[in-house]
Structure formats: structure tokens, C-alpha cells
GROMACS .gro file of C-alpha atoms in nm:
model
  459
    1MET     CA    1   7.426   1.815  -0.151
    2ASN     CA    2   7.232   1.490  -0.196
    3PRO     CA    3   7.089   1.307   0.107
    4VAL     CA    4   7.317   1.031   0.237
    5VAL     CA    5   7.187   0.673   0.237
    6LEU     CA    6   7.363   0.383   0.411
    7ILE     CA    7   7.278   0.024   0.315
    8VAL     CA    8   7.356  -0.246   0.573
    9ASP     CA    9   7.299  -0.600   0.438
   10ASP     CA   10   7.513  -0.911   0.483
   11GLU     CA   11   7.459  -1.008   0.117
   12PRO     CA   12   7.704  -0.806  -0.101
   13ALA     CA   13   7.491  -0.854  -0.415
   14ILE     CA   14   7.189  -0.687  -0.255
   15GLY     CA   15   7.402  -0.394  -0.133
   16SER     CA   16   7.552  -0.346  -0.481
   17SER     CA   17   7.219  -0.361  -0.663
   18LEU     CA   18   7.055  -0.117  -0.422
   19ARG     CA   19   7.346   0.124  -0.450
   20PHE     CA   20   7.320   0.112  -0.830
   21ALA     CA   21   6.944   0.179  -0.812
   22LEU     CA   22   6.973   0.474  -0.573
   23GLU     CA   23   7.301   0.650  -0.653
   24THR     CA   24   7.146   0.884  -0.913
   25ASP     CA   25   6.944   1.060  -0.641
   26TYR     CA   26   7.147   0.996  -0.328
   27ASP     CA   27   7.501   0.962  -0.195
   28VAL     CA   28   7.499   0.589  -0.125
   29THR     CA   29   7.733   0.375   0.086
   30ALA     CA   30   7.688  -0.001   0.130
   31THR     CA   31   7.847  -0.233   0.385
   32THR     CA   32   7.808  -0.594   0.493
   33HIS     CA   33   7.975  -0.536   0.831
   34VAL     CA   34   7.782  -0.398   1.129
   35PRO     CA   35   8.094  -0.259   1.309
   36GLU     CA   36   8.179  -0.061   0.993
   37ALA     CA   37   7.824   0.078   0.988
   38TYR     CA   38   7.863   0.189   1.351
   39GLU     CA   39   8.192   0.359   1.266
   40LEU     CA   40   8.040   0.543   0.967
   41LEU     CA   41   7.751   0.662   1.185
   42SER     CA   42   7.986   0.796   1.450
   43LYS     CA   43   8.191   0.994   1.195
   44GLN     CA   44   7.941   1.145   0.952
   45ARG     CA   45   7.578   1.243   0.912
   46ILE     CA   46   7.358   0.970   0.764
   47ASP     CA   47   7.007   1.068   0.654
   48VAL     CA   48   6.856   0.725   0.585
   49ILE     CA   49   6.967   0.370   0.667
   50LEU     CA   50   6.836   0.062   0.485
   51LEU     CA   51   6.892  -0.204   0.749
   52ASP     CA   52   6.852  -0.578   0.692
   53TRP     CA   53   6.659  -0.763   0.960
   54ARG     CA   54   6.900  -1.058   0.973
   55LEU     CA   55   7.274  -0.984   0.968
   56GLY     CA   56   7.450  -1.315   1.039
   57GLU     CA   57   7.543  -1.315   1.406
   58TYR     CA   58   7.374  -0.976   1.463
   59ASN     CA   59   7.009  -0.922   1.537
   60GLY     CA   60   6.861  -0.641   1.329
   61LEU     CA   61   6.652  -0.504   1.617
   62GLU     CA   62   6.958  -0.479   1.841
   63VAL     CA   63   7.153  -0.309   1.562
   64LEU     CA   64   6.862  -0.068   1.513
   65THR     CA   65   6.868   0.026   1.883
   66LYS     CA   66   7.244   0.085   1.878
   67MET     CA   67   7.224   0.298   1.564
   68LYS     CA   68   6.955   0.521   1.715
   69GLU     CA   69   7.180   0.571   2.017
   70ILE     CA   70   7.472   0.679   1.795
   71GLN     CA   71   7.271   0.909   1.567
   72PRO     CA   72   6.910   0.961   1.692
   73GLN     CA   73   6.805   1.186   1.403
   74THR     CA   74   6.879   0.921   1.138
   75SER     CA   75   6.574   0.756   0.980
   76ILE     CA   76   6.595   0.377   0.955
   77ILE     CA   77   6.398   0.155   0.716
   78MET     CA   78   6.405  -0.216   0.801
   79MET     CA   79   6.435  -0.470   0.516
   80THR     CA   80   6.308  -0.821   0.578
   81ALA     CA   81   6.203  -1.133   0.394
   82TYR     CA   82   6.018  -1.254   0.704
   83GLY     CA   83   5.784  -0.963   0.773
   84THR     CA   84   5.517  -1.009   1.037
   85ILE     CA   85   5.291  -0.761   1.215
   86GLU     CA   86   5.461  -0.836   1.547
   87SER     CA   87   5.810  -0.776   1.411
   88SER     CA   88   5.716  -0.451   1.237
   89VAL     CA   89   5.548  -0.317   1.554
   90GLU     CA   90   5.858  -0.400   1.756
   91ALA     CA   91   6.079  -0.225   1.498
   92MET     CA   92   5.861   0.090   1.516
   93LYS     CA   93   5.880   0.085   1.895
   94ARG     CA   94   6.260   0.085   1.875
   95GLY     CA   95   6.266   0.385   1.643
   96ALA     CA   96   6.239   0.252   1.286
   97TYR     CA   97   6.059   0.485   1.047
   98HIS     CA   98   5.911   0.202   0.839
   99TYR     CA   99   5.986  -0.144   0.699
  100ILE     CA  100   5.982  -0.298   0.351
  101THR     CA  101   5.970  -0.664   0.253
  102LYS     CA  102   6.202  -0.851   0.017
  103PRO     CA  103   6.221  -0.887  -0.274
  104LEU     CA  104   6.228  -0.509  -0.287
  105ASP     CA  105   6.019  -0.301  -0.527
  106ILE     CA  106   6.260  -0.024  -0.630
  107ASP     CA  107   5.983   0.224  -0.715
  108GLU     CA  108   5.823   0.161  -0.378
  109LEU     CA  109   6.162   0.203  -0.212
  110HIS     CA  110   6.219   0.540  -0.383
  111ILE     CA  111   5.880   0.662  -0.263
  112LEU     CA  112   5.944   0.538   0.090
  113ILE     CA  113   6.287   0.707   0.109
  114GLN     CA  114   6.136   1.031  -0.020
  115LYS     CA  115   5.860   1.020   0.242
  116THR     CA  116   6.122   0.945   0.505
  117LEU     CA  117   6.323   1.252   0.408
  118GLU     CA  118   6.011   1.472   0.402
  119HIS     CA  119   5.916   1.351   0.750
  120GLN     CA  120   6.271   1.419   0.866
  121GLU     CA  121   6.263   1.773   0.724
  122LEU     CA  122   5.930   1.843   0.892
  123HIS     CA  123   6.062   1.711   1.223
  124ASN     CA  124   6.370   1.937   1.194
  125LYS     CA  125   6.152   2.241   1.121
  126ILE     CA  126   5.937   2.169   1.425
  127ARG     CA  127   6.247   2.129   1.641
  128GLN     CA  128   6.394   2.455   1.512
  129LEU     CA  129   6.062   2.631   1.566
  130ASN     CA  130   6.044   2.503   1.923
  131GLU     CA  131   6.401   2.620   1.985
  132THR     CA  132   6.314   2.962   1.844
  133ILE     CA  133   6.002   2.984   2.060
  134GLU     CA  134   6.202   2.893   2.369
  135LYS     CA  135   6.459   3.162   2.287
  136ILE     CA  136   6.182   3.416   2.243
  137LYS     CA  137   6.007   3.316   2.561
  138GLY     CA  138   6.327   3.317   2.760
  139TYR     CA  139   6.194   3.086   3.032
  140ASP     CA  140   5.862   2.906   3.053
  141GLN     CA  141   5.609   3.177   2.955
  142MET     CA  142   5.837   3.471   3.027
  143ILE     CA  143   5.970   3.665   2.730
  144GLY     CA  144   6.311   3.830   2.732
  145LYS     CA  145   6.669   3.813   2.615
  146SER     CA  146   6.815   4.113   2.802
  147GLN     CA  147   7.097   4.061   3.048
  148VAL     CA  148   6.877   4.146   3.348
  149MET     CA  149   6.616   3.889   3.243
  150ARG     CA  150   6.879   3.623   3.176
  151GLN     CA  151   6.991   3.673   3.536
  152VAL     CA  152   6.632   3.624   3.653
  153PHE     CA  153   6.600   3.306   3.444
  154SER     CA  154   6.926   3.177   3.589
  155ILE     CA  155   6.803   3.222   3.946
  156ILE     CA  156   6.471   3.052   3.864
  157ASP     CA  157   6.655   2.756   3.715
  158LYS     CA  158   6.866   2.719   4.030
  159VAL     CA  159   6.577   2.731   4.278
  160LYS     CA  160   6.300   2.545   4.094
  161ASP     CA  161   6.377   2.206   4.249
  162ILE     CA  162   6.420   2.313   4.611
  163ASP     CA  163   6.158   2.404   4.872
  164SER     CA  164   6.302   2.731   5.005
  165SER     CA  165   6.063   3.027   5.016
  166VAL     CA  166   6.095   3.281   4.736
  167LEU     CA  167   6.004   3.650   4.751
  168VAL     CA  168   5.958   3.823   4.415
  169PHE     CA  169   6.002   4.200   4.412
  170GLY     CA  170   5.892   4.423   4.127
  171GLU     CA  171   5.669   4.704   4.013
  172SER     CA  172   5.310   4.637   3.919
  173GLY     CA  173   5.281   4.471   3.579
  174THR     CA  174   5.634   4.325   3.562
  175GLY     CA  175   5.516   3.961   3.565
  176LYS     CA  176   5.568   3.846   3.923
  177GLU     CA  177   5.305   3.572   3.898
  178LEU     CA  178   5.469   3.444   3.579
  179VAL     CA  179   5.789   3.393   3.779
  180ALA     CA  180   5.600   3.195   4.044
  181ARG     CA  181   5.425   2.982   3.781
  182GLY     CA  182   5.757   2.928   3.600
  183ILE     CA  183   5.925   2.802   3.918
  184HIS     CA  184   5.631   2.569   3.982
  185ARG     CA  185   5.593   2.432   3.628
  186GLN     CA  186   5.963   2.372   3.574
  187GLY     CA  187   6.035   2.231   3.919
  188LYS     CA  188   5.982   1.907   4.107
  189ARG     CA  189   5.636   2.020   4.228
  190ALA     CA  190   5.500   2.060   3.874
  191LYS     CA  191   5.256   1.769   3.915
  192GLY     CA  192   5.111   1.927   4.229
  193PRO     CA  193   4.862   2.216   4.243
  194PHE     CA  194   4.952   2.582   4.193
  195ILE     CA  195   4.725   2.800   4.407
  196SER     CA  196   4.731   3.178   4.374
  197VAL     CA  197   4.595   3.420   4.634
  198ASN     CA  198   4.593   3.798   4.592
  199CYS     CA  199   4.611   3.932   4.947
  200ALA     CA  200   4.502   4.278   4.832
  201ALA     CA  201   4.191   4.156   4.648
  202ILE     CA  202   4.028   3.970   4.939
  203PRO     CA  203   3.870   4.168   5.225
  204GLU     CA  204   4.063   4.139   5.550
  205ALA     CA  205   3.767   3.975   5.724
  206LEU     CA  206   3.759   3.695   5.466
  207LEU     CA  207   4.130   3.642   5.402
  208GLU     CA  208   4.189   3.415   5.702
  209SER     CA  209   3.907   3.175   5.613
  210GLU     CA  210   4.018   3.188   5.247
  211LEU     CA  211   4.371   3.081   5.339
  212PHE     CA  212   4.312   2.844   5.632
  213GLY     CA  213   3.961   2.716   5.561
  214PHE     CA  214   3.698   2.669   5.831
  215ALA     CA  215   3.503   2.406   6.017
  216LYS     CA  216   3.128   2.371   6.007
  217GLY     CA  217   2.969   2.616   6.252
  218ALA     CA  218   3.279   2.834   6.280
  219PHE     CA  219   3.067   3.141   6.201
  220THR     CA  220   2.724   3.229   6.072
  221GLY     CA  221   2.684   3.076   5.728
  222ALA     CA  222   2.952   2.809   5.778
  223VAL     CA  223   2.721   2.517   5.702
  224ARG     CA  224   2.996   2.276   5.603
  225ASN     CA  225   3.370   2.224   5.637
  226GLN     CA  226   3.566   2.426   5.384
  227ILE     CA  227   3.923   2.355   5.278
  228GLY     CA  228   4.147   2.662   5.257
  229LYS     CA  229   4.393   2.766   4.988
  230ILE     CA  230   4.694   2.649   5.189
  231ALA     CA  231   4.558   2.296   5.224
  232ALA     CA  232   4.451   2.301   4.859
  233ALA     CA  233   4.814   2.369   4.766
  234ASP     CA  234   4.939   2.059   4.953
  235ARG     CA  235   5.230   1.896   4.765
  236GLY     CA  236   5.234   2.196   4.535
  237THR     CA  237   5.296   2.571   4.544
  238LEU     CA  238   5.109   2.854   4.716
  239PHE     CA  239   5.159   3.195   4.555
  240LEU     CA  240   5.082   3.491   4.784
  241ASP     CA  241   5.058   3.801   4.567
  242GLU     CA  242   5.075   4.147   4.729
  243ILE     CA  243   5.201   3.992   5.053
  244GLY     CA  244   5.256   4.343   5.192
  245GLU     CA  245   4.877   4.379   5.215
  246MET     CA  246   4.843   4.088   5.457
  247PRO     CA  247   4.699   4.219   5.787
  248PRO     CA  248   4.917   4.186   6.101
  249SER     CA  249   4.664   3.948   6.257
  250LEU     CA  250   4.737   3.693   5.984
  251GLN     CA  251   5.111   3.741   5.966
  252ALA     CA  252   5.170   3.539   6.285
  253LYS     CA  253   4.961   3.252   6.147
  254MET     CA  254   5.157   3.252   5.820
  255LEU     CA  255   5.479   3.243   6.019
  256ARG     CA  256   5.357   2.923   6.186
  257VAL     CA  257   5.279   2.770   5.847
  258LEU     CA  258   5.635   2.840   5.735
  259GLN     CA  259   5.794   2.719   6.060
  260GLU     CA  260   5.580   2.419   6.153
  261LYS     CA  261   5.425   2.326   5.816
  262GLU     CA  262   5.083   2.295   5.972
  263ILE     CA  263   4.751   2.479   5.976
  264THR     CA  264   4.442   2.500   6.194
  265PRO     CA  265   4.116   2.587   6.014
  266LEU     CA  266   3.888   2.849   6.170
  267GLY     CA  267   3.661   2.699   6.433
  268SER     CA  268   3.868   2.381   6.458
  269THR     CA  269   4.120   2.252   6.710
  270GLU     CA  270   4.263   1.995   6.474
  271GLU     CA  271   4.606   2.071   6.336
  272LYS     CA  272   4.683   1.951   5.985
  273LYS     CA  273   5.028   1.902   5.835
  274VAL     CA  274   5.083   2.054   5.491
  275ASP     CA  275   5.362   2.017   5.238
  276VAL     CA  276   5.358   2.351   5.060
  277ARG     CA  277   5.620   2.566   4.896
  278ILE     CA  278   5.541   2.935   4.943
  279ILE     CA  279   5.629   3.198   4.683
  280SER     CA  280   5.535   3.555   4.767
  281ALA     CA  281   5.538   3.877   4.567
  282THR     CA  282   5.521   4.245   4.645
  283ASN     CA  283   5.558   4.584   4.481
  284LYS     CA  284   5.612   4.749   4.820
  285GLU     CA  285   5.932   4.812   5.014
  286LEU     CA  286   5.879   4.541   5.274
  287LEU     CA  287   6.199   4.620   5.460
  288ARG     CA  288   6.074   4.974   5.521
  289MET     CA  289   5.742   4.827   5.637
  290VAL     CA  290   5.941   4.611   5.881
  291GLU     CA  291   6.120   4.922   6.013
  292GLU     CA  292   5.785   5.099   6.048
  293GLY     CA  293   5.638   4.802   6.233
  294SER     CA  294   5.361   4.722   5.984
  295PHE     CA  295   5.519   4.393   5.872
  296ARG     CA  296   5.671   4.130   6.099
  297GLU     CA  297   6.047   4.106   6.077
  298ASP     CA  298   6.054   3.731   6.145
  299LEU     CA  299   5.797   3.667   5.869
  300TYR     CA  300   5.990   3.889   5.629
  301PHE     CA  301   6.306   3.684   5.671
  302ARG     CA  302   6.113   3.356   5.647
  303LEU     CA  303   5.959   3.465   5.317
  304ASN     CA  304   6.274   3.630   5.179
  305VAL     CA  305   6.504   3.326   5.177
  306ILE     CA  306   6.557   3.362   4.802
  307PRO     CA  307   6.481   3.710   4.667
  308ILE     CA  308   6.413   3.761   4.296
  309GLU     CA  309   6.394   4.119   4.174
  310LEU     CA  310   6.212   4.174   3.846
  311PRO     CA  311   6.327   4.474   3.641
  312SER     CA  312   6.081   4.731   3.511
  313LEU     CA  313   6.021   4.741   3.137
  314ARG     CA  314   6.209   5.072   3.108
  315GLU     CA  315   6.516   4.886   3.240
  316ARG     CA  316   6.493   4.620   2.968
  317LYS     CA  317   6.388   4.816   2.660
  318GLU     CA  318   6.581   4.576   2.434
  319ASP     CA  319   6.313   4.315   2.511
  320LEU     CA  320   6.055   4.527   2.327
  321ALA     CA  321   6.188   4.368   2.006
  322LEU     CA  322   6.039   4.039   2.133
  323LEU     CA  323   5.744   4.164   2.334
  324ILE     CA  324   5.586   4.385   2.067
  325PRO     CA  325   5.561   4.109   1.800
  326TYR     CA  326   5.433   3.868   2.065
  327PHE     CA  327   5.144   4.095   2.168
  328LEU     CA  328   5.063   4.198   1.810
  329ASN     CA  329   5.033   3.834   1.709
  330LYS     CA  330   4.834   3.748   2.025
  331TYR     CA  331   4.570   4.017   1.979
  332ALA     CA  332   4.549   3.982   1.601
  333GLU     CA  333   4.463   3.614   1.651
  334GLU     CA  334   4.211   3.690   1.926
  335MET     CA  335   4.039   3.954   1.714
  336GLN     CA  336   4.068   3.741   1.398
  337LYS     CA  337   4.244   4.023   1.214
  338PRO     CA  338   4.548   4.008   0.982
  339LEU     CA  339   4.877   4.046   1.166
  340PRO     CA  340   4.956   4.420   1.150
  341SER     CA  341   5.295   4.589   1.125
  342LEU     CA  342   5.406   4.914   1.287
  343SER     CA  343   5.475   5.241   1.108
  344GLN     CA  344   5.811   5.405   1.184
  345GLU     CA  345   5.640   5.675   1.391
  346ALA     CA  346   5.442   5.421   1.596
  347TYR     CA  347   5.754   5.209   1.644
  348LYS     CA  348   5.948   5.512   1.771
  349LYS     CA  349   5.669   5.611   2.010
  350LEU     CA  350   5.654   5.260   2.157
  351HIS     CA  351   6.031   5.250   2.204
  352THR     CA  352   6.062   5.592   2.369
  353TYR     CA  353   5.771   5.552   2.612
  354ASP     CA  354   5.868   5.456   2.967
  355TYR     CA  355   5.578   5.218   3.050
  356PRO     CA  356   5.502   5.300   3.414
  357GLY     CA  357   5.256   5.009   3.402
  358ASN     CA  358   5.528   4.781   3.260
  359ILE     CA  359   5.447   4.472   3.048
  360ARG     CA  360   5.080   4.473   3.146
  361GLN     CA  361   5.050   4.829   3.014
  362LEU     CA  362   5.238   4.740   2.693
  363GLY     CA  363   4.991   4.457   2.633
  364ASN     CA  364   4.695   4.691   2.688
  365ILE     CA  365   4.842   4.951   2.453
  366LEU     CA  366   4.896   4.698   2.174
  367GLU     CA  367   4.553   4.542   2.224
  368TYR     CA  368   4.406   4.890   2.180
  369ALA     CA  369   4.625   4.956   1.873
  370VAL     CA  370   4.525   4.631   1.701
  371ALA     CA  371   4.159   4.711   1.764
  372MET     CA  372   4.194   5.068   1.632
  373ALA     CA  373   4.403   4.988   1.322
  374LYS     CA  374   4.197   5.013   1.002
  375GLY     CA  375   4.447   4.848   0.771
  376SER     CA  376   4.756   4.630   0.788
  377VAL     CA  377   4.975   4.901   0.942
  378ILE     CA  378   4.942   5.048   1.292
  379SER     CA  379   5.004   5.421   1.267
  380GLU     CA  380   5.086   5.665   1.544
  381GLN     CA  381   4.719   5.772   1.544
  382ASP     CA  382   4.615   5.415   1.630
  383LEU     CA  383   4.802   5.433   1.961
  384PRO     CA  384   4.633   5.562   2.279
  385ILE     CA  385   4.654   5.941   2.315
  386VAL     CA  386   4.864   5.899   2.630
  387ILE     CA  387   5.132   5.751   2.400
  388GLN     CA  388   5.078   5.994   2.112
  389ASN     CA  389   5.123   6.295   2.341
  390GLU     CA  390   5.420   6.151   2.526
  391GLN     CA  391   5.685   6.416   2.589
  392GLU     CA  392   6.025   6.401   2.748
  393ASP     CA  393   5.901   6.481   3.096
  394SER     CA  394   5.560   6.316   3.077
  395SER     CA  395   5.682   5.980   3.207
  396LEU     CA  396   5.698   6.130   3.556
  397ILE     CA  397   5.335   6.233   3.540
  398SER     CA  398   5.233   5.902   3.385
  399ALA     CA  399   5.415   5.711   3.657
  400GLU     CA  400   5.236   5.917   3.921
  401PHE     CA  401   4.907   5.841   3.750
  402VAL     CA  402   4.969   5.467   3.770
  403ARG     CA  403   5.083   5.482   4.132
  404GLU     CA  404   4.829   5.726   4.267
  405LYS     CA  405   4.549   5.665   4.014
  406ARG     CA  406   4.460   6.036   4.006
  407VAL     CA  407   4.683   6.234   3.766
  408ILE     CA  408   4.635   6.244   3.388
  409GLU     CA  409   4.837   6.478   3.166
  410ILE     CA  410   4.628   6.669   2.910
  411PRO     CA  411   4.819   6.891   2.664
  412ILE     CA  412   4.717   7.259   2.687
  413ASN     CA  413   4.612   7.274   2.320
  414SER     CA  414   4.376   6.973   2.341
  415THR     CA  415   4.015   7.004   2.229
  416MET     CA  416   3.736   6.887   2.461
  417LYS     CA  417   3.695   6.576   2.247
  418GLU     CA  418   4.067   6.497   2.267
  419ALA     CA  419   4.068   6.556   2.644
  420GLU     CA  420   3.769   6.324   2.688
  421ARG     CA  421   3.935   6.059   2.475
  422LEU     CA  422   4.260   6.088   2.673
  423ILE     CA  423   4.077   6.050   3.004
  424ILE     CA  424   3.877   5.748   2.886
  425GLU     CA  425   4.181   5.574   2.737
  426SER     CA  426   4.393   5.642   3.046
  427VAL     CA  427   4.130   5.504   3.283
  428LEU     CA  428   4.078   5.205   3.051
  429LEU     CA  429   4.451   5.131   3.069
  430GLN     CA  430   4.446   5.172   3.448
  431CYS     CA  431   4.154   4.926   3.469
  432GLU     CA  432   4.349   4.680   3.250
  433GLY     CA  433   4.088   4.691   2.974
  434ASN     CA  434   3.793   4.610   3.204
  435ARG     CA  435   3.508   4.818   3.059
  436ARG     CA  436   3.274   4.775   3.355
  437LYS     CA  437   3.534   4.908   3.600
  438THR     CA  438   3.620   5.189   3.358
  439ALA     CA  439   3.258   5.292   3.320
  440ASN     CA  440   3.205   5.287   3.698
  441MET     CA  441   3.516   5.496   3.757
  442LEU     CA  442   3.409   5.749   3.494
  443GLY     CA  443   3.048   5.756   3.616
  444ILE     CA  444   2.897   5.658   3.281
  445SER     CA  445   2.712   5.352   3.154
  446GLU     CA  446   2.890   5.065   2.979
  447ARG     CA  447   2.682   5.136   2.668
  448ASN     CA  448   2.792   5.502   2.670
  449LEU     CA  449   3.155   5.391   2.708
  450ARG     CA  450   3.120   5.140   2.424
  451ASN     CA  451   2.968   5.405   2.197
  452LYS     CA  452   3.251   5.649   2.269
  453LEU     CA  453   3.517   5.383   2.198
  454ASN     CA  454   3.345   5.295   1.870
  455LEU     CA  455   3.342   5.665   1.780
  456TYR     CA  456   3.715   5.694   1.849
  457ARG     CA  457   3.772   5.385   1.632
  458GLN     CA  458   3.606   5.561   1.338
  459ASP     CA  459   3.811   5.881   1.372
   0.00000   0.00000   0.00000
């Protein structure tokens, strides 16, 4: 089907001559009446419009604006015998693709129409690509198309523009911080700061000053006033990860922040109002902690106004079809290697494994596989041994390993070299790829660890 060109000029002779010059390559319609042009635009797709600048009682710029409202994707080329820089700039601002001066050069017009159509095709491809990317992502930077994830995306969309506290539940590695960042970036606070605090990663003695800040002289070493994370998140979002690790001494202070929207830095008597939305996350059963008395009930209900429960990866296995290509592409680009594919055996292993470490563990596994792969195909042997030796009941042991950090399954028929490799790979996964932490946990040097990994890569 040829592209459709509409000529709008109040001189019938010009419309007829242009139609004759273009009809070999395009489906051409010409009209001298602006209302008829509007009607054609509202009823059918028009690829390119050749629009005269002066149309009797109508102003070409006003007609241009109206046409773009009716059919925004249509490309419009202005025709004028009175071309000036000012007029052409104004036409571009209102959405014209280009302009051409009369008398028209037909060869130049053909080239301009062709370039217009090429630009239009490129624009459509970019739009389709963006739509595809958004479908793959699911929401913001979160990837998923499963029913459970669509429910999560729906909740996020409903709460992103309100200030109610959100509590995100989910196992380690399910993407709780991505949910918090998605709510922030897509909501009304997007222009404000997003401040993240991991309550489990900061020593209890330092957490209060980290959150609330301190005044000069508040303690030894406090040589200046220091703003805390809560104040830094003013007019934005504060994300409290691992909220279950917050010590009881701080829970009462956080309750005041939620109730009164104010803070008092350490060593200061001055109260400061803050406008902060708080999103918390936990992989613990907070309600049981409330029953046991280790977490304040009033704080729990203040934080848990809107609960969002993230499913584990084993509950959304259909999303592997999106997640695996995403990670393969990510790590191939980072390592500057050709994008690899998966063998049938490797594909089956990845789809039957239960991922006790969830998406974070999947990412680590595929990073390892891309690094180990010698060619363009990732084989079963390129996967970590913990995946290669996966058996029907091994997910229970693997899950215990991730939770307790102390159990690794080693098949009875393993050689010493295979057992060593399994231990190193399992600890590397547990340490999220951090070689220094892995070496410290194993009691070996980083150089020794690097040499062993290079040796495994050559096997």
C-alpha cells in the first residue's frame, strides 16, 4: 500500500499539478477546502500533508495546529511563496516537519517527502520499541508480566500520588527497593530526593545519628552540625529497608516522625518539621515480632497503612522468560561479550531451580554463566555447580543455606575439586558476587580466590 499524501491549497491548478506529479509513487488526494481536509483527516490515515501557508480566510499556521490535534502522527510540509526564517521557525514549533517555497521544485519535493516518510518510520519504530520495553519492564524498572506482578504494579499505580506510608513485604532478593523507587519516581514526589537507609547495615549506636542528624558537640567527634537522612529526604521519600532490624530505642522516635512530622537532631532541642513520605521494607514477620514484643504495635500499624507483598521468584516462574534475556543482555554488555543463548539443558536447569535467593540470585547465576561461557551458547556446565547438581529435594537445603548461611549441599560422588568449586561458588552467590567478602568468609586471599575462579573458567 502506497503512502497517502493530502494536498491542501486554495488554487485548484496547483493541487492538480502536484497530484499528477506525485500519484505514481503515492495515493494522492487534493482539496481546496480546509473543512474537507479536516473531515478526511478524521476519517482516514494520512501520512503526509502538503499544506499551503495562505488559504483564503484561513491562516495556515492555525490550520496546521488543528490538523496536528486531529492526527498527531501525520507529517506536515508547509508550502509558501513568502518564506521567512521567522515563519518557518513558528511552523516548526507548531509541529511542521519542514517547509518548501514556491514555485516548487518537484525533484526537491520528492526527496523531502521521502525523508519525511523515513523520519516517520523511525519515529514509529522508536515508539514501538519503547512500548515493548515498558511491557517487558512491567512498571518503572521492575520486570514481570505474571498475574501476581500485575497486581503489584496495580497497587503501586494507585498509591504513587498519595502520602500514606507503605510497607513492602518479601523475601530477600525479590526487589523491595525497586518497588520503593518505582513509587517515588512515578509519583508526585519524583522531583524530590529519594533517600535509602538499610537499618540492618548500620550499627545500632550510629543509626540514630544517621537518621536524625546531630548538633555540633552532641558527642565526641561531632565537630559540626550534621543533617540526618530524614531531613535530607524532605519533600521526597525515605526508604527504610530491613525495618525489622530497627532497635526498640529508635522505634519510638520513628513513631513521632510519622505522627508529628518533625525531628530533633541528637544534642539539639530544636524541633524541625519535615515533609517526608516513608516507605519501609522487611523480610521478617513483623506481626509475630509485635506479638513477641520486639516491635512496637503502634509503629507497625503506622508503617503498614498500605501493605505490598512481593512474590518470590518461584511463585512467578513465567517471568523467567523476561528476566533471563534481560540479565543475559545486561552482563554481555558489561563484559563486552557477544550476547549468548542458552542450551536446552541450561534452559531447563534455570527453569526448574527454585531460586531461594530470588531475582538477586538469578542475576548472580547469569552473571557467572556469561563469564564462564566460552562460545556463543551457555551450556549446563557454564552454570554454577549448585544449579548443575540441583535435585528434586535440594531446594529445601538451598533455601536453608540462604536463610542460615551455613548449609551447602555437596553430592556424595563429588571429587575434592568439585566440592571446593561448589563451596566457593555458593559463598560467592551468598556474598552477591563480592570477591572480598567471599575471600574473607572462606579464609583465603583475594588473589587465591581469583586464581581459583580463573581455573574453573578454563575447565
